């Protein structure tokens, strides 16, 4: 029969052993949690500007630019949209055609609308966005020809391909059946703005410090702007 001293030594050793295992387990959990944090913010330095920039950019985002939305917009939700642009002013860049194609692709993906690209162009002097009015007869003709319920006039008002690049896109959506404007607006994308610049670099998968021709590509900026416009438009009806 064992004495109380021997029993105390055995139970004491087991208690220490269990406590040691518990400490090892807690250390392992702490290491896993730390690795998760580092996966989000890969830098581990205190007051790291890289981590701060990532967190601030994610929190701030790019503010949605104002649009004029008709009270009838929800009742006249587009189903089949025709995109019309004016003639290209820069034959080398073909900026209007690039905008139309990218807007059509982004709108299909973000809104679910059936989007069609118009084969004909409109003279800029008579373009509805510039004149502030549209010809109802021509509007109905376009609706019948392409079997659409909405015509979207869009235009690159200005583009500056020099660093920092700048772009302004104007757009006007008109319901064919009612001949009324449902949405219009003008959006500007200026890469001299640090937030816009940051999100532009993210969209092309690069960074400010990386030297690449993509950073100075007007077509990439048009794609970025078209995606923003399509996203803002789709949120009206989503």
PDB file of C-alpha atoms in Angstrom:
ATOM      1  CA  UNK A   1       0.000   0.000   0.000  1.00  0.00           C
ATOM      2  CA  UNK A   2       1.447   3.332  -1.107  1.00  0.00           C
ATOM      3  CA  UNK A   3       1.937   6.185   1.336  1.00  0.00           C
ATOM      4  CA  UNK A   4       0.250   9.573   0.994  1.00  0.00           C
ATOM      5  CA  UNK A   5       3.645  11.099   0.063  1.00  0.00           C
ATOM      6  CA  UNK A   6       4.054   8.799  -2.945  1.00  0.00           C
ATOM      7  CA  UNK A   7       0.484   9.512  -4.100  1.00  0.00           C
ATOM      8  CA  UNK A   8       1.064  13.273  -3.821  1.00  0.00           C
ATOM      9  CA  UNK A   9       4.252  13.059  -5.894  1.00  0.00           C
ATOM     10  CA  UNK A  10       2.479  11.159  -8.691  1.00  0.00           C
ATOM     11  CA  UNK A  11      -0.592  13.448  -8.772  1.00  0.00           C
ATOM     12  CA  UNK A  12       1.626  16.529  -8.569  1.00  0.00           C
ATOM     13  CA  UNK A  13       3.695  15.386 -11.526  1.00  0.00           C
ATOM     14  CA  UNK A  14       0.512  14.720 -13.552  1.00  0.00           C
ATOM     15  CA  UNK A  15      -0.805  18.205 -12.706  1.00  0.00           C
ATOM     16  CA  UNK A  16       2.421  19.832 -13.891  1.00  0.00           C
ATOM     17  CA  UNK A  17       2.331  17.736 -17.064  1.00  0.00           C
ATOM     18  CA  UNK A  18      -1.267  18.798 -17.824  1.00  0.00           C
ATOM     19  CA  UNK A  19      -0.435  22.449 -17.200  1.00  0.00           C
ATOM     20  CA  UNK A  20       2.552  22.224 -19.559  1.00  0.00           C
ATOM     21  CA  UNK A  21       0.378  20.748 -22.323  1.00  0.00           C
ATOM     22  CA  UNK A  22      -2.155  23.548 -21.873  1.00  0.00           C
ATOM     23  CA  UNK A  23       0.567  26.198 -22.229  1.00  0.00           C
ATOM     24  CA  UNK A  24       1.904  24.559 -25.405  1.00  0.00           C
ATOM     25  CA  UNK A  25      -1.631  24.494 -26.857  1.00  0.00           C
ATOM     26  CA  UNK A  26      -2.155  28.223 -26.142  1.00  0.00           C
ATOM     27  CA  UNK A  27       1.169  29.125 -27.761  1.00  0.00           C
ATOM     28  CA  UNK A  28       0.161  27.182 -30.885  1.00  0.00           C
ATOM     29  CA  UNK A  29      -3.184  29.017 -31.082  1.00  0.00           C
ATOM     30  CA  UNK A  30      -1.425  32.375 -30.766  1.00  0.00           C
ATOM     31  CA  UNK A  31       0.943  31.486 -33.612  1.00  0.00           C
ATOM     32  CA  UNK A  32      -1.960  30.531 -35.896  1.00  0.00           C
ATOM     33  CA  UNK A  33      -3.782  33.792 -35.157  1.00  0.00           C
ATOM     34  CA  UNK A  34      -0.633  35.786 -35.877  1.00  0.00           C
ATOM     35  CA  UNK A  35      -0.155  34.031 -39.215  1.00  0.00           C
ATOM     36  CA  UNK A  36      -3.736  34.950 -40.200  1.00  0.00           C
ATOM     37  CA  UNK A  37      -3.056  38.610 -39.455  1.00  0.00           C
ATOM     38  CA  UNK A  38       0.154  38.535 -41.482  1.00  0.00           C
ATOM     39  CA  UNK A  39      -1.730  36.998 -44.400  1.00  0.00           C
ATOM     40  CA  UNK A  40      -3.920  40.127 -44.528  1.00  0.00           C
ATOM     41  CA  UNK A  41      -1.125  42.597 -43.794  1.00  0.00           C
ATOM     42  CA  UNK A  42       2.069  40.898 -45.038  1.00  0.00           C
ATOM     43  CA  UNK A  43       4.387  43.414 -43.432  1.00  0.00           C
ATOM     44  CA  UNK A  44       5.189  42.886 -39.750  1.00  0.00           C
ATOM     45  CA  UNK A  45       6.920  46.193 -39.017  1.00  0.00           C
ATOM     46  CA  UNK A  46       5.416  48.560 -36.493  1.00  0.00           C
ATOM     47  CA  UNK A  47       3.691  51.620 -38.010  1.00  0.00           C
ATOM     48  CA  UNK A  48       4.159  50.152 -41.486  1.00  0.00           C
ATOM     49  CA  UNK A  49       2.912  52.577 -44.171  1.00  0.00           C
ATOM     50  CA  UNK A  50       2.180  49.696 -46.576  1.00  0.00           C
ATOM     51  CA  UNK A  51      -0.331  48.114 -44.177  1.00  0.00           C
ATOM     52  CA  UNK A  52      -1.848  51.520 -43.401  1.00  0.00           C
ATOM     53  CA  UNK A  53      -2.310  52.286 -47.093  1.00  0.00           C
ATOM     54  CA  UNK A  54      -4.036  48.943 -47.670  1.00  0.00           C
ATOM     55  CA  UNK A  55      -6.422  49.456 -44.747  1.00  0.00           C
ATOM     56  CA  UNK A  56      -7.207  53.090 -45.612  1.00  0.00           C
ATOM     57  CA  UNK A  57      -7.834  52.283 -49.292  1.00  0.00           C
ATOM     58  CA  UNK A  58     -10.171  49.417 -48.420  1.00  0.00           C
ATOM     59  CA  UNK A  59     -12.082  51.567 -45.965  1.00  0.00           C
ATOM     60  CA  UNK A  60     -12.313  54.709 -48.104  1.00  0.00           C
ATOM     61  CA  UNK A  61     -12.962  53.336 -51.590  1.00  0.00           C
ATOM     62  CA  UNK A  62     -13.802  55.620 -54.495  1.00  0.00           C
ATOM     63  CA  UNK A  63     -16.874  57.745 -53.733  1.00  0.00           C
ATOM     64  CA  UNK A  64     -19.769  57.183 -56.115  1.00  0.00           C
ATOM     65  CA  UNK A  65     -20.070  60.196 -58.366  1.00  0.00           C
ATOM     66  CA  UNK A  66     -23.467  61.931 -58.565  1.00  0.00           C
ATOM     67  CA  UNK A  67     -25.999  61.013 -61.252  1.00  0.00           C
ATOM     68  CA  UNK A  68     -29.332  62.523 -62.222  1.00  0.00           C
ATOM     69  CA  UNK A  69     -31.929  59.785 -61.815  1.00  0.00           C
ATOM     70  CA  UNK A  70     -35.533  60.157 -62.945  1.00  0.00           C
ATOM     71  CA  UNK A  71     -38.349  59.306 -60.477  1.00  0.00           C
ATOM     72  CA  UNK A  72     -39.565  56.942 -63.224  1.00  0.00           C
ATOM     73  CA  UNK A  73     -36.289  54.991 -63.321  1.00  0.00           C
ATOM     74  CA  UNK A  74     -37.590  52.016 -61.345  1.00  0.00           C
ATOM     75  CA  UNK A  75     -40.724  51.747 -63.484  1.00  0.00           C
ATOM     76  CA  UNK A  76     -38.688  52.012 -66.683  1.00  0.00           C
ATOM     77  CA  UNK A  77     -36.017  49.470 -65.767  1.00  0.00           C
ATOM     78  CA  UNK A  78     -33.944  48.640 -68.882  1.00  0.00           C
ATOM     79  CA  UNK A  79     -34.109  45.149 -70.304  1.00  0.00           C
ATOM     80  CA  UNK A  80     -32.402  45.515 -73.675  1.00  0.00           C
ATOM     81  CA  UNK A  81     -29.970  48.428 -74.049  1.00  0.00           C
ATOM     82  CA  UNK A  82     -28.406  49.915 -77.178  1.00  0.00           C
ATOM     83  CA  UNK A  83     -25.133  51.844 -76.708  1.00  0.00           C
ATOM     84  CA  UNK A  84     -24.527  54.731 -79.124  1.00  0.00           C
ATOM     85  CA  UNK A  85     -21.336  56.804 -79.308  1.00  0.00           C
ATOM     86  CA  UNK A  86     -20.152  59.767 -81.411  1.00  0.00           C
ATOM     87  CA  UNK A  87     -17.365  59.575 -83.949  1.00  0.00           C
ATOM     88  CA  UNK A  88     -13.817  59.046 -82.725  1.00  0.00           C
ATOM     89  CA  UNK A  89     -11.808  62.224 -82.461  1.00  0.00           C
ATOM     90  CA  UNK A  90      -8.483  60.429 -82.215  1.00  0.00           C
ATOM     91  CA  UNK A  91      -8.176  57.826 -84.946  1.00  0.00           C
ATOM     92  CA  UNK A  92      -5.072  56.341 -83.350  1.00  0.00           C
ATOM     93  CA  UNK A  93      -6.774  55.713 -80.036  1.00  0.00           C
ATOM     94  CA  UNK A  94     -10.376  55.067 -81.199  1.00  0.00           C
ATOM     95  CA  UNK A  95     -11.493  56.047 -77.734  1.00  0.00           C
ATOM     96  CA  UNK A  96     -15.238  56.102 -78.386  1.00  0.00           C
ATOM     97  CA  UNK A  97     -15.297  52.581 -79.835  1.00  0.00           C
ATOM     98  CA  UNK A  98     -13.193  51.345 -76.921  1.00  0.00           C
ATOM     99  CA  UNK A  99     -15.616  52.922 -74.443  1.00  0.00           C
ATOM    100  CA  UNK A 100     -18.664  51.396 -76.147  1.00  0.00           C
ATOM    101  CA  UNK A 101     -17.203  47.886 -76.191  1.00  0.00           C
ATOM    102  CA  UNK A 102     -16.023  47.983 -72.602  1.00  0.00           C
ATOM    103  CA  UNK A 103     -19.273  49.477 -71.334  1.00  0.00           C
ATOM    104  CA  UNK A 104     -21.252  46.777 -73.124  1.00  0.00           C
ATOM    105  CA  UNK A 105     -19.121  44.037 -71.560  1.00  0.00           C
ATOM    106  CA  UNK A 106     -19.231  45.522 -68.045  1.00  0.00           C
ATOM    107  CA  UNK A 107     -22.977  46.235 -68.147  1.00  0.00           C
ATOM    108  CA  UNK A 108     -23.768  42.671 -69.233  1.00  0.00           C
ATOM    109  CA  UNK A 109     -21.699  41.293 -66.376  1.00  0.00           C
ATOM    110  CA  UNK A 110     -22.832  43.672 -63.619  1.00  0.00           C
ATOM    111  CA  UNK A 111     -26.501  44.341 -64.438  1.00  0.00           C
ATOM    112  CA  UNK A 112     -27.685  41.351 -66.456  1.00  0.00           C
ATOM    113  CA  UNK A 113     -29.060  43.630 -69.187  1.00  0.00           C
ATOM    114  CA  UNK A 114     -28.991  42.527 -72.788  1.00  0.00           C
ATOM    115  CA  UNK A 115     -26.578  45.099 -74.247  1.00  0.00           C
ATOM    116  CA  UNK A 116     -26.067  45.811 -77.950  1.00  0.00           C
ATOM    117  CA  UNK A 117     -23.404  47.953 -79.621  1.00  0.00           C
ATOM    118  CA  UNK A 118     -24.708  50.286 -82.348  1.00  0.00           C
ATOM    119  CA  UNK A 119     -23.016  49.924 -85.718  1.00  0.00           C
ATOM    120  CA  UNK A 120     -23.566  53.571 -86.691  1.00  0.00           C
ATOM    121  CA  UNK A 121     -22.055  56.658 -85.076  1.00  0.00           C
ATOM    122  CA  UNK A 122     -23.632  60.020 -84.330  1.00  0.00           C
ATOM    123  CA  UNK A 123     -22.031  63.307 -85.290  1.00  0.00           C
ATOM    124  CA  UNK A 124     -20.736  65.004 -82.145  1.00  0.00           C
ATOM    125  CA  UNK A 125     -22.385  68.339 -83.002  1.00  0.00           C
ATOM    126  CA  UNK A 126     -25.826  66.687 -82.883  1.00  0.00           C
ATOM    127  CA  UNK A 127     -25.044  64.220 -80.110  1.00  0.00           C
ATOM    128  CA  UNK A 128     -27.817  64.379 -77.467  1.00  0.00           C
ATOM    129  CA  UNK A 129     -25.391  64.706 -74.566  1.00  0.00           C
ATOM    130  CA  UNK A 130     -23.808  67.803 -76.127  1.00  0.00           C
ATOM    131  CA  UNK A 131     -27.009  69.449 -77.385  1.00  0.00           C
ATOM    132  CA  UNK A 132     -29.107  68.635 -74.318  1.00  0.00           C
ATOM    133  CA  UNK A 133     -31.946  67.204 -76.386  1.00  0.00           C
ATOM    134  CA  UNK A 134     -32.649  64.144 -78.528  1.00  0.00           C
ATOM    135  CA  UNK A 135     -34.677  63.562 -81.676  1.00  0.00           C
ATOM    136  CA  UNK A 136     -37.684  61.420 -80.735  1.00  0.00           C
ATOM    137  CA  UNK A 137     -38.094  60.214 -84.304  1.00  0.00           C
ATOM    138  CA  UNK A 138     -34.511  58.936 -84.473  1.00  0.00           C
ATOM    139  CA  UNK A 139     -34.875  57.452 -81.012  1.00  0.00           C
ATOM    140  CA  UNK A 140     -37.894  55.402 -82.119  1.00  0.00           C
ATOM    141  CA  UNK A 141     -36.057  54.354 -85.274  1.00  0.00           C
ATOM    142  CA  UNK A 142     -33.144  53.040 -83.229  1.00  0.00           C
ATOM    143  CA  UNK A 143     -35.541  51.210 -80.911  1.00  0.00           C
ATOM    144  CA  UNK A 144     -37.294  49.496 -83.798  1.00  0.00           C
ATOM    145  CA  UNK A 145     -34.113  48.676 -85.702  1.00  0.00           C
ATOM    146  CA  UNK A 146     -32.339  47.042 -82.743  1.00  0.00           C
ATOM    147  CA  UNK A 147     -35.466  45.946 -80.826  1.00  0.00           C
ATOM    148  CA  UNK A 148     -34.402  47.727 -77.631  1.00  0.00           C
ATOM    149  CA  UNK A 149     -36.329  49.522 -74.903  1.00  0.00           C
ATOM    150  CA  UNK A 150     -33.458  51.800 -73.819  1.00  0.00           C
ATOM    151  CA  UNK A 151     -30.817  53.779 -75.701  1.00  0.00           C
ATOM    152  CA  UNK A 152     -27.632  54.715 -73.873  1.00  0.00           C
ATOM    153  CA  UNK A 153     -25.699  57.618 -75.355  1.00  0.00           C
ATOM    154  CA  UNK A 154     -22.136  57.689 -74.027  1.00  0.00           C
ATOM    155  CA  UNK A 155     -19.197  59.886 -74.810  1.00  0.00           C
ATOM    156  CA  UNK A 156     -15.599  60.422 -73.778  1.00  0.00           C
ATOM    157  CA  UNK A 157     -15.703  64.152 -73.241  1.00  0.00           C
ATOM    158  CA  UNK A 158     -11.985  64.405 -72.534  1.00  0.00           C
ATOM    159  CA  UNK A 159      -8.981  62.151 -72.119  1.00  0.00           C
ATOM    160  CA  UNK A 160      -5.425  63.086 -71.211  1.00  0.00           C
ATOM    161  CA  UNK A 161      -2.931  60.330 -71.971  1.00  0.00           C
ATOM    162  CA  UNK A 162      -0.039  62.128 -70.280  1.00  0.00           C
ATOM    163  CA  UNK A 163       0.957  61.309 -66.719  1.00  0.00           C
ATOM    164  CA  UNK A 164      -1.073  61.635 -64.584  1.00  0.00           C
ATOM    165  CA  UNK A 165      -3.818  60.430 -66.932  1.00  0.00           C
ATOM    166  CA  UNK A 166      -7.327  61.895 -66.782  1.00  0.00           C
ATOM    167  CA  UNK A 167     -10.645  60.777 -68.230  1.00  0.00           C
ATOM    168  CA  UNK A 168     -14.195  62.144 -68.296  1.00  0.00           C
ATOM    169  CA  UNK A 169     -17.124  59.955 -69.381  1.00  0.00           C
ATOM    170  CA  UNK A 170     -20.614  61.348 -70.046  1.00  0.00           C
ATOM    171  CA  UNK A 171     -23.710  59.187 -70.409  1.00  0.00           C
ATOM    172  CA  UNK A 172     -27.449  59.488 -70.950  1.00  0.00           C
ATOM    173  CA  UNK A 173     -30.029  56.672 -70.814  1.00  0.00           C
ATOM    174  CA  UNK A 174     -33.349  57.279 -72.586  1.00  0.00           C
ATOM    175  CA  UNK A 175     -36.411  55.047 -72.520  1.00  0.00           C
ATOM    176  CA  UNK A 176     -37.591  54.474 -76.090  1.00  0.00           C
ATOM    177  CA  UNK A 177     -41.300  53.877 -75.425  1.00  0.00           C
ATOM    178  CA  UNK A 178     -41.788  56.937 -73.208  1.00  0.00           C
ATOM    179  CA  UNK A 179     -39.070  59.102 -74.830  1.00  0.00           C
ATOM    180  CA  UNK A 180     -37.853  60.258 -71.422  1.00  0.00           C
ATOM    181  CA  UNK A 181     -34.406  60.447 -69.884  1.00  0.00           C
ATOM    182  CA  UNK A 182     -34.060  58.053 -66.956  1.00  0.00           C
ATOM    183  CA  UNK A 183     -30.386  58.489 -65.955  1.00  0.00           C
ATOM    184  CA  UNK A 184     -27.632  60.904 -66.912  1.00  0.00           C
ATOM    185  CA  UNK A 185     -24.280  61.884 -65.502  1.00  0.00           C
ATOM    186  CA  UNK A 186     -20.642  62.732 -65.973  1.00  0.00           C
ATOM    187  CA  UNK A 187     -17.835  60.876 -64.218  1.00  0.00           C
ATOM    188  CA  UNK A 188     -14.224  61.998 -63.942  1.00  0.00           C
ATOM    189  CA  UNK A 189     -11.224  59.789 -63.215  1.00  0.00           C
ATOM    190  CA  UNK A 190      -8.069  61.713 -62.334  1.00  0.00           C
ATOM    191  CA  UNK A 191      -4.981  59.679 -61.454  1.00  0.00           C
ATOM    192  CA  UNK A 192      -3.476  62.652 -59.643  1.00  0.00           C
ATOM    193  CA  UNK A 193      -5.949  61.705 -56.893  1.00  0.00           C
ATOM    194  CA  UNK A 194      -4.200  59.121 -54.724  1.00  0.00           C
ATOM    195  CA  UNK A 195      -7.314  57.063 -53.965  1.00  0.00           C
ATOM    196  CA  UNK A 196      -8.296  56.838 -57.627  1.00  0.00           C
ATOM    197  CA  UNK A 197      -4.698  56.049 -58.557  1.00  0.00           C
ATOM    198  CA  UNK A 198      -4.543  53.251 -55.968  1.00  0.00           C
ATOM    199  CA  UNK A 199      -7.719  51.571 -57.213  1.00  0.00           C
ATOM    200  CA  UNK A 200      -6.636  51.983 -60.837  1.00  0.00           C
ATOM    201  CA  UNK A 201      -3.366  50.159 -60.099  1.00  0.00           C
ATOM    202  CA  UNK A 202      -5.296  47.408 -58.321  1.00  0.00           C
ATOM    203  CA  UNK A 203      -7.555  46.992 -61.361  1.00  0.00           C
ATOM    204  CA  UNK A 204      -4.577  46.334 -63.641  1.00  0.00           C
ATOM    205  CA  UNK A 205      -2.741  44.194 -61.089  1.00  0.00           C
ATOM    206  CA  UNK A 206       0.265  46.422 -60.544  1.00  0.00           C
ATOM    207  CA  UNK A 207       1.655  48.934 -58.063  1.00  0.00           C
ATOM    208  CA  UNK A 208       2.941  52.506 -58.108  1.00  0.00           C
ATOM    209  CA  UNK A 209       6.567  51.426 -57.688  1.00  0.00           C
ATOM    210  CA  UNK A 210       6.452  48.848 -60.505  1.00  0.00           C
ATOM    211  CA  UNK A 211       7.612  50.197 -63.859  1.00  0.00           C
ATOM    212  CA  UNK A 212       5.177  48.998 -66.523  1.00  0.00           C
ATOM    213  CA  UNK A 213       3.630  50.504 -69.647  1.00  0.00           C
ATOM    214  CA  UNK A 214       0.169  49.449 -68.369  1.00  0.00           C
ATOM    215  CA  UNK A 215       0.310  52.347 -65.914  1.00  0.00           C
ATOM    216  CA  UNK A 216       0.331  54.827 -68.815  1.00  0.00           C
ATOM    217  CA  UNK A 217      -2.157  53.029 -71.069  1.00  0.00           C
ATOM    218  CA  UNK A 218      -5.233  55.148 -72.013  1.00  0.00           C
ATOM    219  CA  UNK A 219      -7.124  51.979 -72.958  1.00  0.00           C
ATOM    220  CA  UNK A 220      -6.626  50.659 -69.406  1.00  0.00           C
ATOM    221  CA  UNK A 221      -7.996  53.893 -67.989  1.00  0.00           C
ATOM    222  CA  UNK A 222     -11.029  53.667 -70.322  1.00  0.00           C
ATOM    223  CA  UNK A 223     -11.611  50.103 -69.120  1.00  0.00           C
ATOM    224  CA  UNK A 224     -11.357  51.256 -65.500  1.00  0.00           C
ATOM    225  CA  UNK A 225     -13.802  54.124 -66.096  1.00  0.00           C
ATOM    226  CA  UNK A 226     -16.274  51.927 -67.983  1.00  0.00           C
ATOM    227  CA  UNK A 227     -16.284  49.430 -65.127  1.00  0.00           C
ATOM    228  CA  UNK A 228     -17.030  52.177 -62.600  1.00  0.00           C
ATOM    229  CA  UNK A 229     -19.859  53.638 -64.713  1.00  0.00           C
ATOM    230  CA  UNK A 230     -21.391  50.198 -65.305  1.00  0.00           C
ATOM    231  CA  UNK A 231     -21.227  49.405 -61.601  1.00  0.00           C
ATOM    232  CA  UNK A 232     -22.904  52.667 -60.586  1.00  0.00           C
ATOM    233  CA  UNK A 233     -25.653  52.198 -63.179  1.00  0.00           C
ATOM    234  CA  UNK A 234     -26.352  48.590 -62.208  1.00  0.00           C
ATOM    235  CA  UNK A 235     -26.759  49.582 -58.544  1.00  0.00           C
ATOM    236  CA  UNK A 236     -29.753  51.751 -59.487  1.00  0.00           C
ATOM    237  CA  UNK A 237     -31.799  48.642 -60.307  1.00  0.00           C
ATOM    238  CA  UNK A 238     -30.129  46.011 -58.096  1.00  0.00           C
TER     239      UNK A 238
END
